[in-house]
């Protein structure tokens, strides 16, 4: 039976303090372009926890560790990192000092509940959705530029029909095959030939529309070519949305949104992911302060610029979800 306190992830690793054997450190490893505590070793540590153990930690980046400890049956408590710094002259607390804070100021810690675990799952789905949307926007903008330049060439350098259709066709077939191969599927030649014939016919029609030269025809061609190239991206986004809605629907936290208009699954998920459980705030004024917002004519906007710079401390992520001015 032990109480463990997690520190913050750094370039060298993460310190973990306990009240029985002292401090241990999980070393960091390179993951992409970041240094992060070794997931395998952190997993091994989390798996040692049981129902007789307790874990205390700042929230934020440690959200996965809190969820893992809760799933193991440990008694888990978390604290707002900004609140913790009130007791450390604005600096992050070491795990040892977090232990002391837990002993002396337990009221600033929140018990990690089943709903928090559900929100953690929702957070993974929500951030995946946002990442997919960002990729879509980047791809869409790139395609718009490429298609615009290509359509301009129809005005100045009339491409050969067979050459233009063949180039587009081979690119589409190559992508079709590539996606299938990455999924471990070998497409039969008959299916590829059918896809090629169908697409060839449509590309010939699009070429004719481009040659007509009027703006509306060009816009229709651009839209259709873009749809062809982004079909899999759109399907991926739709699947992300379905997954988020499935995780969001059973959450009791949804009571918070009763009576609110114009807030869909993405905004709801953002609120819950960045705030946790909004129902834990004593009043809406407390929630507003945490988000750095005020209500004017039914809309959440940034609060007035404070005289004291410390009053600017608020959750900027959730502020961006709730406030229309995004300040």
PDB file of C-alpha atoms in Angstrom:
ATOM      1  CA  UNK A   1       0.000   0.000   0.000  1.00  0.00           C
ATOM      2  CA  UNK A   2       1.589   3.256  -1.144  1.00  0.00           C
ATOM      3  CA  UNK A   3       0.794   6.758  -2.326  1.00  0.00           C
ATOM      4  CA  UNK A   4       2.553   7.783  -5.528  1.00  0.00           C
ATOM      5  CA  UNK A   5       2.978  11.301  -6.884  1.00  0.00           C
ATOM      6  CA  UNK A   6       3.708  11.988 -10.540  1.00  0.00           C
ATOM      7  CA  UNK A   7       5.875  14.842 -11.704  1.00  0.00           C
ATOM      8  CA  UNK A   8       5.937  16.512 -15.102  1.00  0.00           C
ATOM      9  CA  UNK A   9       7.361  14.964 -18.244  1.00  0.00           C
ATOM     10  CA  UNK A  10      10.718  16.518 -19.170  1.00  0.00           C
ATOM     11  CA  UNK A  11      13.360  15.867 -21.793  1.00  0.00           C
ATOM     12  CA  UNK A  12      15.130  13.485 -19.426  1.00  0.00           C
ATOM     13  CA  UNK A  13      12.087  11.684 -18.067  1.00  0.00           C
ATOM     14  CA  UNK A  14       9.453  11.733 -15.331  1.00  0.00           C
ATOM     15  CA  UNK A  15      10.005  11.502 -11.593  1.00  0.00           C
ATOM     16  CA  UNK A  16       7.653   9.414  -9.476  1.00  0.00           C
ATOM     17  CA  UNK A  17       7.709   9.772  -5.717  1.00  0.00           C
ATOM     18  CA  UNK A  18       6.133   7.428  -3.201  1.00  0.00           C
ATOM     19  CA  UNK A  19       5.793   7.482   0.562  1.00  0.00           C
ATOM     20  CA  UNK A  20       7.551   4.163   1.133  1.00  0.00           C
ATOM     21  CA  UNK A  21      10.702   3.805  -0.966  1.00  0.00           C
ATOM     22  CA  UNK A  22      11.555   7.286  -2.215  1.00  0.00           C
ATOM     23  CA  UNK A  23      11.787   8.445  -5.823  1.00  0.00           C
ATOM     24  CA  UNK A  24      12.188   6.668  -9.140  1.00  0.00           C
ATOM     25  CA  UNK A  25      12.599   8.108 -12.619  1.00  0.00           C
ATOM     26  CA  UNK A  26      11.153   6.871 -15.893  1.00  0.00           C
ATOM     27  CA  UNK A  27      13.627   7.852 -18.650  1.00  0.00           C
ATOM     28  CA  UNK A  28      12.464   9.615 -21.789  1.00  0.00           C
ATOM     29  CA  UNK A  29      12.736   8.158 -25.266  1.00  0.00           C
ATOM     30  CA  UNK A  30      12.494   9.807 -28.658  1.00  0.00           C
ATOM     31  CA  UNK A  31       8.981   9.592 -30.118  1.00  0.00           C
ATOM     32  CA  UNK A  32       8.841  11.387 -33.449  1.00  0.00           C
ATOM     33  CA  UNK A  33      10.421  14.783 -32.815  1.00  0.00           C
ATOM     34  CA  UNK A  34       9.673  14.746 -29.072  1.00  0.00           C
ATOM     35  CA  UNK A  35      11.226  13.294 -25.940  1.00  0.00           C
ATOM     36  CA  UNK A  36       8.598  11.585 -23.800  1.00  0.00           C
ATOM     37  CA  UNK A  37       8.625   9.177 -20.825  1.00  0.00           C
ATOM     38  CA  UNK A  38       9.098   5.648 -22.136  1.00  0.00           C
ATOM     39  CA  UNK A  39       5.516   4.377 -22.692  1.00  0.00           C
ATOM     40  CA  UNK A  40       6.513   0.779 -21.975  1.00  0.00           C
ATOM     41  CA  UNK A  41       8.160   1.604 -18.655  1.00  0.00           C
ATOM     42  CA  UNK A  42       5.308   3.916 -17.661  1.00  0.00           C
ATOM     43  CA  UNK A  43       2.922   1.108 -18.541  1.00  0.00           C
ATOM     44  CA  UNK A  44       4.888  -1.304 -16.360  1.00  0.00           C
ATOM     45  CA  UNK A  45       4.697   1.148 -13.459  1.00  0.00           C
ATOM     46  CA  UNK A  46       0.947   1.696 -13.880  1.00  0.00           C
ATOM     47  CA  UNK A  47       0.396  -2.078 -13.971  1.00  0.00           C
ATOM     48  CA  UNK A  48       1.960  -2.409 -10.502  1.00  0.00           C
ATOM     49  CA  UNK A  49      -0.815  -0.290  -8.985  1.00  0.00           C
ATOM     50  CA  UNK A  50      -3.756  -1.899  -7.248  1.00  0.00           C
ATOM     51  CA  UNK A  51      -6.797  -1.099  -5.169  1.00  0.00           C
ATOM     52  CA  UNK A  52      -4.652  -0.495  -2.079  1.00  0.00           C
ATOM     53  CA  UNK A  53      -2.564   2.187  -3.793  1.00  0.00           C
ATOM     54  CA  UNK A  54      -3.150   5.885  -4.384  1.00  0.00           C
ATOM     55  CA  UNK A  55      -1.922   8.120  -7.172  1.00  0.00           C
ATOM     56  CA  UNK A  56      -1.842  11.921  -7.131  1.00  0.00           C
ATOM     57  CA  UNK A  57      -0.864  14.031 -10.098  1.00  0.00           C
ATOM     58  CA  UNK A  58      -1.322  17.296 -11.933  1.00  0.00           C
ATOM     59  CA  UNK A  59      -3.848  16.944 -14.730  1.00  0.00           C
ATOM     60  CA  UNK A  60      -3.075  18.052 -18.281  1.00  0.00           C
ATOM     61  CA  UNK A  61      -0.345  15.989 -19.984  1.00  0.00           C
ATOM     62  CA  UNK A  62      -0.666  13.217 -17.388  1.00  0.00           C
ATOM     63  CA  UNK A  63      -4.235  12.424 -18.425  1.00  0.00           C
ATOM     64  CA  UNK A  64      -3.330   8.993 -19.848  1.00  0.00           C
ATOM     65  CA  UNK A  65      -1.513   7.963 -16.675  1.00  0.00           C
ATOM     66  CA  UNK A  66      -4.486   8.985 -14.532  1.00  0.00           C
ATOM     67  CA  UNK A  67      -6.802   6.929 -16.717  1.00  0.00           C
ATOM     68  CA  UNK A  68      -4.470   3.932 -16.580  1.00  0.00           C
ATOM     69  CA  UNK A  69      -4.168   4.068 -12.787  1.00  0.00           C
ATOM     70  CA  UNK A  70      -7.945   4.355 -12.428  1.00  0.00           C
ATOM     71  CA  UNK A  71      -8.421   1.344 -14.667  1.00  0.00           C
ATOM     72  CA  UNK A  72      -6.033  -0.613 -12.438  1.00  0.00           C
ATOM     73  CA  UNK A  73      -8.302   0.130  -9.480  1.00  0.00           C
ATOM     74  CA  UNK A  74      -6.057   2.640  -7.712  1.00  0.00           C
ATOM     75  CA  UNK A  75      -7.440   5.589  -5.759  1.00  0.00           C
ATOM     76  CA  UNK A  76      -6.635   8.514  -8.065  1.00  0.00           C
ATOM     77  CA  UNK A  77      -6.712  12.246  -7.338  1.00  0.00           C
ATOM     78  CA  UNK A  78      -5.683  15.113  -9.592  1.00  0.00           C
ATOM     79  CA  UNK A  79      -5.132  18.846  -9.280  1.00  0.00           C
ATOM     80  CA  UNK A  80      -5.239  21.753 -11.695  1.00  0.00           C
ATOM     81  CA  UNK A  81      -1.601  22.632 -12.573  1.00  0.00           C
ATOM     82  CA  UNK A  82      -2.375  26.365 -12.390  1.00  0.00           C
ATOM     83  CA  UNK A  83      -3.805  25.910  -8.894  1.00  0.00           C
ATOM     84  CA  UNK A  84      -0.743  23.970  -7.801  1.00  0.00           C
ATOM     85  CA  UNK A  85       1.601  26.796  -8.776  1.00  0.00           C
ATOM     86  CA  UNK A  86      -0.128  29.027  -6.216  1.00  0.00           C
ATOM     87  CA  UNK A  87       1.766  27.008  -3.623  1.00  0.00           C
ATOM     88  CA  UNK A  88       5.135  27.006  -5.399  1.00  0.00           C
ATOM     89  CA  UNK A  89       5.838  30.615  -6.384  1.00  0.00           C
ATOM     90  CA  UNK A  90       4.646  29.960  -9.916  1.00  0.00           C
ATOM     91  CA  UNK A  91       6.958  26.986 -10.497  1.00  0.00           C
ATOM     92  CA  UNK A  92       6.020  23.324 -11.090  1.00  0.00           C
ATOM     93  CA  UNK A  93       6.066  21.237  -7.933  1.00  0.00           C
ATOM     94  CA  UNK A  94       8.375  18.267  -7.606  1.00  0.00           C
ATOM     95  CA  UNK A  95       6.632  14.951  -6.836  1.00  0.00           C
ATOM     96  CA  UNK A  96       7.949  15.115  -3.261  1.00  0.00           C
ATOM     97  CA  UNK A  97       6.432  18.565  -2.730  1.00  0.00           C
ATOM     98  CA  UNK A  98       3.227  17.379  -4.380  1.00  0.00           C
ATOM     99  CA  UNK A  99       3.115  14.707  -1.663  1.00  0.00           C
ATOM    100  CA  UNK A 100       3.419  17.411   0.977  1.00  0.00           C
ATOM    101  CA  UNK A 101       0.674  19.441  -0.673  1.00  0.00           C
ATOM    102  CA  UNK A 102      -1.579  16.382  -0.688  1.00  0.00           C
ATOM    103  CA  UNK A 103      -0.990  15.969   3.041  1.00  0.00           C
ATOM    104  CA  UNK A 104      -1.560  19.631   3.898  1.00  0.00           C
ATOM    105  CA  UNK A 105      -4.060  20.851   1.275  1.00  0.00           C
ATOM    106  CA  UNK A 106      -6.100  17.805   0.146  1.00  0.00           C
ATOM    107  CA  UNK A 107      -9.073  20.022  -0.712  1.00  0.00           C
ATOM    108  CA  UNK A 108      -7.411  21.300  -3.904  1.00  0.00           C
ATOM    109  CA  UNK A 109      -7.352  17.766  -5.342  1.00  0.00           C
ATOM    110  CA  UNK A 110     -10.275  16.194  -7.183  1.00  0.00           C
ATOM    111  CA  UNK A 111     -11.168  12.535  -6.981  1.00  0.00           C
ATOM    112  CA  UNK A 112     -10.825  10.797 -10.343  1.00  0.00           C
ATOM    113  CA  UNK A 113     -14.205   9.249 -11.135  1.00  0.00           C
ATOM    114  CA  UNK A 114     -15.636   6.926 -13.768  1.00  0.00           C
ATOM    115  CA  UNK A 115     -16.858   9.942 -15.723  1.00  0.00           C
ATOM    116  CA  UNK A 116     -13.305  11.267 -15.883  1.00  0.00           C
ATOM    117  CA  UNK A 117     -12.166   8.004 -17.438  1.00  0.00           C
ATOM    118  CA  UNK A 118     -14.932   8.288 -20.028  1.00  0.00           C
ATOM    119  CA  UNK A 119     -13.843  11.850 -20.798  1.00  0.00           C
ATOM    120  CA  UNK A 120     -10.261  10.629 -21.244  1.00  0.00           C
ATOM    121  CA  UNK A 121     -11.498   8.142 -23.852  1.00  0.00           C
ATOM    122  CA  UNK A 122     -13.509  10.921 -25.455  1.00  0.00           C
ATOM    123  CA  UNK A 123     -10.403  13.111 -25.494  1.00  0.00           C
ATOM    124  CA  UNK A 124      -8.466  10.592 -27.567  1.00  0.00           C
ATOM    125  CA  UNK A 125     -11.289  10.420 -30.106  1.00  0.00           C
ATOM    126  CA  UNK A 126     -11.745  14.205 -30.103  1.00  0.00           C
ATOM    127  CA  UNK A 127      -8.071  15.026 -30.694  1.00  0.00           C
ATOM    128  CA  UNK A 128      -7.911  12.413 -33.460  1.00  0.00           C
ATOM    129  CA  UNK A 129     -10.891  14.120 -35.093  1.00  0.00           C
ATOM    130  CA  UNK A 130      -9.198  17.527 -34.857  1.00  0.00           C
ATOM    131  CA  UNK A 131      -5.967  16.125 -36.308  1.00  0.00           C
ATOM    132  CA  UNK A 132      -7.865  14.595 -39.225  1.00  0.00           C
ATOM    133  CA  UNK A 133      -9.634  17.901 -39.842  1.00  0.00           C
ATOM    134  CA  UNK A 134      -6.333  19.781 -39.815  1.00  0.00           C
ATOM    135  CA  UNK A 135      -4.932  17.322 -42.352  1.00  0.00           C
ATOM    136  CA  UNK A 136      -8.030  17.774 -44.483  1.00  0.00           C
ATOM    137  CA  UNK A 137      -7.708  21.572 -44.440  1.00  0.00           C
ATOM    138  CA  UNK A 138      -4.025  21.416 -45.378  1.00  0.00           C
ATOM    139  CA  UNK A 139      -4.718  18.905 -48.150  1.00  0.00           C
ATOM    140  CA  UNK A 140      -7.731  20.857 -49.370  1.00  0.00           C
ATOM    141  CA  UNK A 141      -5.783  24.117 -49.575  1.00  0.00           C
ATOM    142  CA  UNK A 142      -2.947  22.403 -51.421  1.00  0.00           C
ATOM    143  CA  UNK A 143      -5.379  20.821 -53.879  1.00  0.00           C
ATOM    144  CA  UNK A 144      -7.119  24.137 -54.468  1.00  0.00           C
ATOM    145  CA  UNK A 145      -3.821  25.732 -55.460  1.00  0.00           C
ATOM    146  CA  UNK A 146      -2.827  22.821 -57.694  1.00  0.00           C
ATOM    147  CA  UNK A 147      -6.211  22.631 -59.401  1.00  0.00           C
ATOM    148  CA  UNK A 148      -6.335  26.384 -59.906  1.00  0.00           C
ATOM    149  CA  UNK A 149      -2.986  26.337 -61.681  1.00  0.00           C
ATOM    150  CA  UNK A 150      -4.028  23.323 -63.730  1.00  0.00           C
ATOM    151  CA  UNK A 151      -7.275  24.958 -64.799  1.00  0.00           C
ATOM    152  CA  UNK A 152      -5.383  28.105 -65.798  1.00  0.00           C
ATOM    153  CA  UNK A 153      -3.276  26.035 -68.158  1.00  0.00           C
ATOM    154  CA  UNK A 154      -6.427  25.084 -70.015  1.00  0.00           C
ATOM    155  CA  UNK A 155      -6.682  28.742 -71.008  1.00  0.00           C
ATOM    156  CA  UNK A 156      -3.090  29.212 -72.138  1.00  0.00           C
ATOM    157  CA  UNK A 157      -1.779  25.789 -73.081  1.00  0.00           C
ATOM    158  CA  UNK A 158      -4.526  23.470 -74.220  1.00  0.00           C
ATOM    159  CA  UNK A 159      -3.488  19.993 -73.003  1.00  0.00           C
ATOM    160  CA  UNK A 160      -4.022  16.984 -75.201  1.00  0.00           C
ATOM    161  CA  UNK A 161      -7.192  15.202 -74.152  1.00  0.00           C
ATOM    162  CA  UNK A 162      -5.786  11.672 -74.144  1.00  0.00           C
ATOM    163  CA  UNK A 163      -2.666  12.786 -72.302  1.00  0.00           C
ATOM    164  CA  UNK A 164      -4.604  14.717 -69.618  1.00  0.00           C
ATOM    165  CA  UNK A 165      -7.101  11.903 -69.052  1.00  0.00           C
ATOM    166  CA  UNK A 166      -4.359   9.252 -68.949  1.00  0.00           C
ATOM    167  CA  UNK A 167      -2.324  11.224 -66.403  1.00  0.00           C
ATOM    168  CA  UNK A 168      -5.307  11.718 -64.104  1.00  0.00           C
ATOM    169  CA  UNK A 169      -6.441   8.141 -64.571  1.00  0.00           C
ATOM    170  CA  UNK A 170      -3.098   6.568 -63.705  1.00  0.00           C
ATOM    171  CA  UNK A 171      -2.787   8.709 -60.596  1.00  0.00           C
ATOM    172  CA  UNK A 172      -6.254   7.671 -59.397  1.00  0.00           C
ATOM    173  CA  UNK A 173      -5.668   3.968 -60.110  1.00  0.00           C
ATOM    174  CA  UNK A 174      -2.286   4.097 -58.371  1.00  0.00           C
ATOM    175  CA  UNK A 175      -3.879   5.616 -55.247  1.00  0.00           C
ATOM    176  CA  UNK A 176      -6.704   3.059 -55.393  1.00  0.00           C
ATOM    177  CA  UNK A 177      -4.207   0.194 -55.472  1.00  0.00           C
ATOM    178  CA  UNK A 178      -1.935   1.729 -52.841  1.00  0.00           C
ATOM    179  CA  UNK A 179      -4.719   2.112 -50.272  1.00  0.00           C
ATOM    180  CA  UNK A 180      -5.751  -1.495 -50.823  1.00  0.00           C
ATOM    181  CA  UNK A 181      -2.212  -2.854 -50.568  1.00  0.00           C
ATOM    182  CA  UNK A 182      -1.576  -1.024 -47.310  1.00  0.00           C
ATOM    183  CA  UNK A 183      -4.657  -2.755 -45.970  1.00  0.00           C
ATOM    184  CA  UNK A 184      -3.283  -6.121 -47.057  1.00  0.00           C
ATOM    185  CA  UNK A 185      -5.822  -6.500 -49.878  1.00  0.00           C
ATOM    186  CA  UNK A 186      -4.915  -7.516 -53.404  1.00  0.00           C
ATOM    187  CA  UNK A 187      -7.556  -6.235 -55.790  1.00  0.00           C
ATOM    188  CA  UNK A 188      -8.562  -8.480 -58.707  1.00  0.00           C
ATOM    189  CA  UNK A 189      -7.678  -7.179 -62.177  1.00  0.00           C
ATOM    190  CA  UNK A 190     -11.356  -7.169 -63.193  1.00  0.00           C
ATOM    191  CA  UNK A 191     -12.222  -4.722 -60.414  1.00  0.00           C
ATOM    192  CA  UNK A 192      -9.353  -2.393 -61.318  1.00  0.00           C
ATOM    193  CA  UNK A 193     -10.360  -2.485 -64.988  1.00  0.00           C
ATOM    194  CA  UNK A 194     -13.944  -1.637 -64.049  1.00  0.00           C
ATOM    195  CA  UNK A 195     -12.770   1.283 -61.902  1.00  0.00           C
ATOM    196  CA  UNK A 196     -10.501   2.486 -64.711  1.00  0.00           C
ATOM    197  CA  UNK A 197     -13.297   2.365 -67.313  1.00  0.00           C
ATOM    198  CA  UNK A 198     -15.788   4.229 -65.111  1.00  0.00           C
ATOM    199  CA  UNK A 199     -13.285   6.905 -64.176  1.00  0.00           C
ATOM    200  CA  UNK A 200     -12.027   7.278 -67.755  1.00  0.00           C
ATOM    201  CA  UNK A 201     -15.528   8.122 -68.943  1.00  0.00           C
ATOM    202  CA  UNK A 202     -16.000  10.754 -66.249  1.00  0.00           C
ATOM    203  CA  UNK A 203     -12.583  12.335 -66.833  1.00  0.00           C
ATOM    204  CA  UNK A 204     -13.347  12.732 -70.526  1.00  0.00           C
ATOM    205  CA  UNK A 205     -16.512  14.641 -69.618  1.00  0.00           C
ATOM    206  CA  UNK A 206     -14.568  16.835 -67.193  1.00  0.00           C
ATOM    207  CA  UNK A 207     -11.992  17.598 -69.884  1.00  0.00           C
ATOM    208  CA  UNK A 208     -14.757  18.734 -72.228  1.00  0.00           C
ATOM    209  CA  UNK A 209     -16.169  20.996 -69.518  1.00  0.00           C
ATOM    210  CA  UNK A 210     -12.733  22.562 -69.013  1.00  0.00           C
ATOM    211  CA  UNK A 211     -12.413  23.233 -72.720  1.00  0.00           C
ATOM    212  CA  UNK A 212     -15.715  25.101 -72.672  1.00  0.00           C
ATOM    213  CA  UNK A 213     -13.856  27.686 -70.652  1.00  0.00           C
ATOM    214  CA  UNK A 214     -16.666  29.360 -68.703  1.00  0.00           C
ATOM    215  CA  UNK A 215     -16.147  29.981 -64.994  1.00  0.00           C
ATOM    216  CA  UNK A 216     -19.028  27.836 -63.771  1.00  0.00           C
ATOM    217  CA  UNK A 217     -17.811  24.823 -65.737  1.00  0.00           C
ATOM    218  CA  UNK A 218     -14.294  25.254 -64.355  1.00  0.00           C
ATOM    219  CA  UNK A 219     -15.644  25.459 -60.797  1.00  0.00           C
ATOM    220  CA  UNK A 220     -17.682  22.277 -61.263  1.00  0.00           C
ATOM    221  CA  UNK A 221     -14.638  20.455 -62.620  1.00  0.00           C
ATOM    222  CA  UNK A 222     -12.467  21.620 -59.732  1.00  0.00           C
ATOM    223  CA  UNK A 223     -15.076  20.522 -57.215  1.00  0.00           C
ATOM    224  CA  UNK A 224     -15.436  17.069 -58.757  1.00  0.00           C
ATOM    225  CA  UNK A 225     -11.687  16.460 -59.101  1.00  0.00           C
ATOM    226  CA  UNK A 226     -11.249  17.486 -55.477  1.00  0.00           C
ATOM    227  CA  UNK A 227     -14.014  15.113 -54.384  1.00  0.00           C
ATOM    228  CA  UNK A 228     -12.257  12.262 -56.174  1.00  0.00           C
ATOM    229  CA  UNK A 229      -8.951  12.945 -54.452  1.00  0.00           C
ATOM    230  CA  UNK A 230     -10.437  13.515 -50.992  1.00  0.00           C
ATOM    231  CA  UNK A 231     -13.025  10.739 -50.854  1.00  0.00           C
ATOM    232  CA  UNK A 232     -11.076   8.671 -48.313  1.00  0.00           C
ATOM    233  CA  UNK A 233     -10.361  11.769 -46.194  1.00  0.00           C
ATOM    234  CA  UNK A 234     -14.062  12.627 -45.979  1.00  0.00           C
ATOM    235  CA  UNK A 235     -14.933   9.063 -44.988  1.00  0.00           C
ATOM    236  CA  UNK A 236     -12.258   9.141 -42.307  1.00  0.00           C
ATOM    237  CA  UNK A 237     -13.675  12.368 -40.859  1.00  0.00           C
ATOM    238  CA  UNK A 238     -17.180  10.916 -40.818  1.00  0.00           C
ATOM    239  CA  UNK A 239     -15.897   7.887 -38.908  1.00  0.00           C
ATOM    240  CA  UNK A 240     -14.136  10.141 -36.363  1.00  0.00           C
ATOM    241  CA  UNK A 241     -17.381  12.037 -35.831  1.00  0.00           C
ATOM    242  CA  UNK A 242     -19.370   8.825 -35.319  1.00  0.00           C
ATOM    243  CA  UNK A 243     -16.849   7.596 -32.766  1.00  0.00           C
ATOM    244  CA  UNK A 244     -16.949  10.867 -30.810  1.00  0.00           C
ATOM    245  CA  UNK A 245     -20.756  10.916 -30.765  1.00  0.00           C
ATOM    246  CA  UNK A 246     -20.836   7.317 -29.528  1.00  0.00           C
ATOM    247  CA  UNK A 247     -18.533   8.144 -26.592  1.00  0.00           C
ATOM    248  CA  UNK A 248     -20.229  11.465 -25.866  1.00  0.00           C
ATOM    249  CA  UNK A 249     -23.835  10.288 -25.725  1.00  0.00           C
ATOM    250  CA  UNK A 250     -23.773   8.260 -22.448  1.00  0.00           C
ATOM    251  CA  UNK A 251     -21.800  10.851 -20.441  1.00  0.00           C
ATOM    252  CA  UNK A 252     -23.682  12.309 -17.476  1.00  0.00           C
ATOM    253  CA  UNK A 253     -21.654  15.489 -18.029  1.00  0.00           C
ATOM    254  CA  UNK A 254     -24.021  16.262 -20.909  1.00  0.00           C
ATOM    255  CA  UNK A 255     -26.385  17.800 -18.346  1.00  0.00           C
ATOM    256  CA  UNK A 256     -24.181  20.871 -18.564  1.00  0.00           C
ATOM    257  CA  UNK A 257     -25.307  21.525 -22.135  1.00  0.00           C
ATOM    258  CA  UNK A 258     -29.048  21.381 -21.424  1.00  0.00           C
ATOM    259  CA  UNK A 259     -30.674  24.468 -22.903  1.00  0.00           C
ATOM    260  CA  UNK A 260     -27.576  25.599 -24.792  1.00  0.00           C
ATOM    261  CA  UNK A 261     -28.037  26.172 -28.508  1.00  0.00           C
ATOM    262  CA  UNK A 262     -25.577  25.870 -31.350  1.00  0.00           C
ATOM    263  CA  UNK A 263     -23.136  23.570 -29.580  1.00  0.00           C
ATOM    264  CA  UNK A 264     -22.590  20.332 -31.481  1.00  0.00           C
ATOM    265  CA  UNK A 265     -20.625  17.168 -30.693  1.00  0.00           C
ATOM    266  CA  UNK A 266     -17.258  18.725 -31.534  1.00  0.00           C
ATOM    267  CA  UNK A 267     -17.721  21.725 -29.237  1.00  0.00           C
ATOM    268  CA  UNK A 268     -19.192  19.565 -26.473  1.00  0.00           C
ATOM    269  CA  UNK A 269     -16.240  17.210 -26.682  1.00  0.00           C
ATOM    270  CA  UNK A 270     -13.815  20.130 -26.592  1.00  0.00           C
ATOM    271  CA  UNK A 271     -15.440  21.541 -23.470  1.00  0.00           C
ATOM    272  CA  UNK A 272     -15.333  18.199 -21.664  1.00  0.00           C
ATOM    273  CA  UNK A 273     -11.815  17.358 -22.820  1.00  0.00           C
ATOM    274  CA  UNK A 274     -10.262  20.667 -21.796  1.00  0.00           C
ATOM    275  CA  UNK A 275     -12.319  21.238 -18.633  1.00  0.00           C
ATOM    276  CA  UNK A 276     -13.078  17.728 -17.418  1.00  0.00           C
ATOM    277  CA  UNK A 277     -16.432  17.785 -15.678  1.00  0.00           C
ATOM    278  CA  UNK A 278     -17.993  21.286 -15.844  1.00  0.00           C
ATOM    279  CA  UNK A 279     -20.555  20.188 -13.245  1.00  0.00           C
ATOM    280  CA  UNK A 280     -17.849  20.236 -10.559  1.00  0.00           C
ATOM    281  CA  UNK A 281     -17.804  24.056 -10.543  1.00  0.00           C
ATOM    282  CA  UNK A 282     -19.967  25.596  -7.777  1.00  0.00           C
ATOM    283  CA  UNK A 283     -21.473  28.149 -10.165  1.00  0.00           C
ATOM    284  CA  UNK A 284     -21.283  29.323 -13.747  1.00  0.00           C
ATOM    285  CA  UNK A 285     -19.248  32.323 -12.564  1.00  0.00           C
ATOM    286  CA  UNK A 286     -16.539  29.966 -11.314  1.00  0.00           C
ATOM    287  CA  UNK A 287     -16.559  28.157 -14.650  1.00  0.00           C
ATOM    288  CA  UNK A 288     -16.419  31.472 -16.489  1.00  0.00           C
ATOM    289  CA  UNK A 289     -13.405  32.551 -14.475  1.00  0.00           C
ATOM    290  CA  UNK A 290     -11.632  29.269 -15.214  1.00  0.00           C
ATOM    291  CA  UNK A 291     -12.246  29.845 -18.923  1.00  0.00           C
ATOM    292  CA  UNK A 292     -11.421  33.563 -18.923  1.00  0.00           C
ATOM    293  CA  UNK A 293     -14.851  34.520 -20.221  1.00  0.00           C
ATOM    294  CA  UNK A 294     -17.936  36.569 -19.520  1.00  0.00           C
ATOM    295  CA  UNK A 295     -21.429  36.431 -20.972  1.00  0.00           C
ATOM    296  CA  UNK A 296     -22.750  39.335 -23.050  1.00  0.00           C
ATOM    297  CA  UNK A 297     -26.156  38.990 -24.720  1.00  0.00           C
ATOM    298  CA  UNK A 298     -26.011  35.227 -24.412  1.00  0.00           C
ATOM    299  CA  UNK A 299     -22.559  34.841 -25.968  1.00  0.00           C
ATOM    300  CA  UNK A 300     -19.340  33.844 -24.261  1.00  0.00           C
ATOM    301  CA  UNK A 301     -16.617  36.418 -24.961  1.00  0.00           C
ATOM    302  CA  UNK A 302     -13.209  37.251 -23.522  1.00  0.00           C
ATOM    303  CA  UNK A 303     -13.354  39.052 -20.221  1.00  0.00           C
ATOM    304  CA  UNK A 304     -12.043  42.608 -19.947  1.00  0.00           C
ATOM    305  CA  UNK A 305      -8.288  43.099 -19.859  1.00  0.00           C
ATOM    306  CA  UNK A 306      -7.316  42.871 -16.178  1.00  0.00           C
ATOM    307  CA  UNK A 307      -5.124  45.281 -14.276  1.00  0.00           C
ATOM    308  CA  UNK A 308      -3.360  42.369 -12.605  1.00  0.00           C
ATOM    309  CA  UNK A 309      -1.560  40.175 -15.145  1.00  0.00           C
ATOM    310  CA  UNK A 310      -2.161  37.119 -12.940  1.00  0.00           C
ATOM    311  CA  UNK A 311      -5.863  37.413 -13.730  1.00  0.00           C
ATOM    312  CA  UNK A 312      -5.028  36.316 -17.279  1.00  0.00           C
ATOM    313  CA  UNK A 313      -4.469  32.808 -15.995  1.00  0.00           C
ATOM    314  CA  UNK A 314      -7.212  30.670 -17.472  1.00  0.00           C
ATOM    315  CA  UNK A 315      -7.670  27.606 -19.623  1.00  0.00           C
ATOM    316  CA  UNK A 316      -6.946  28.997 -23.078  1.00  0.00           C
ATOM    317  CA  UNK A 317      -7.959  25.781 -24.850  1.00  0.00           C
ATOM    318  CA  UNK A 318     -11.445  25.610 -23.388  1.00  0.00           C
ATOM    319  CA  UNK A 319     -11.746  29.385 -23.830  1.00  0.00           C
ATOM    320  CA  UNK A 320     -11.283  28.881 -27.563  1.00  0.00           C
ATOM    321  CA  UNK A 321     -14.055  26.279 -27.627  1.00  0.00           C
ATOM    322  CA  UNK A 322     -16.584  28.348 -25.682  1.00  0.00           C
ATOM    323  CA  UNK A 323     -15.848  31.931 -26.724  1.00  0.00           C
ATOM    324  CA  UNK A 324     -16.702  33.412 -30.086  1.00  0.00           C
ATOM    325  CA  UNK A 325     -13.895  35.978 -30.097  1.00  0.00           C
ATOM    326  CA  UNK A 326     -11.147  33.329 -29.687  1.00  0.00           C
ATOM    327  CA  UNK A 327      -9.063  35.894 -27.836  1.00  0.00           C
TER     328      UNK A 327
END
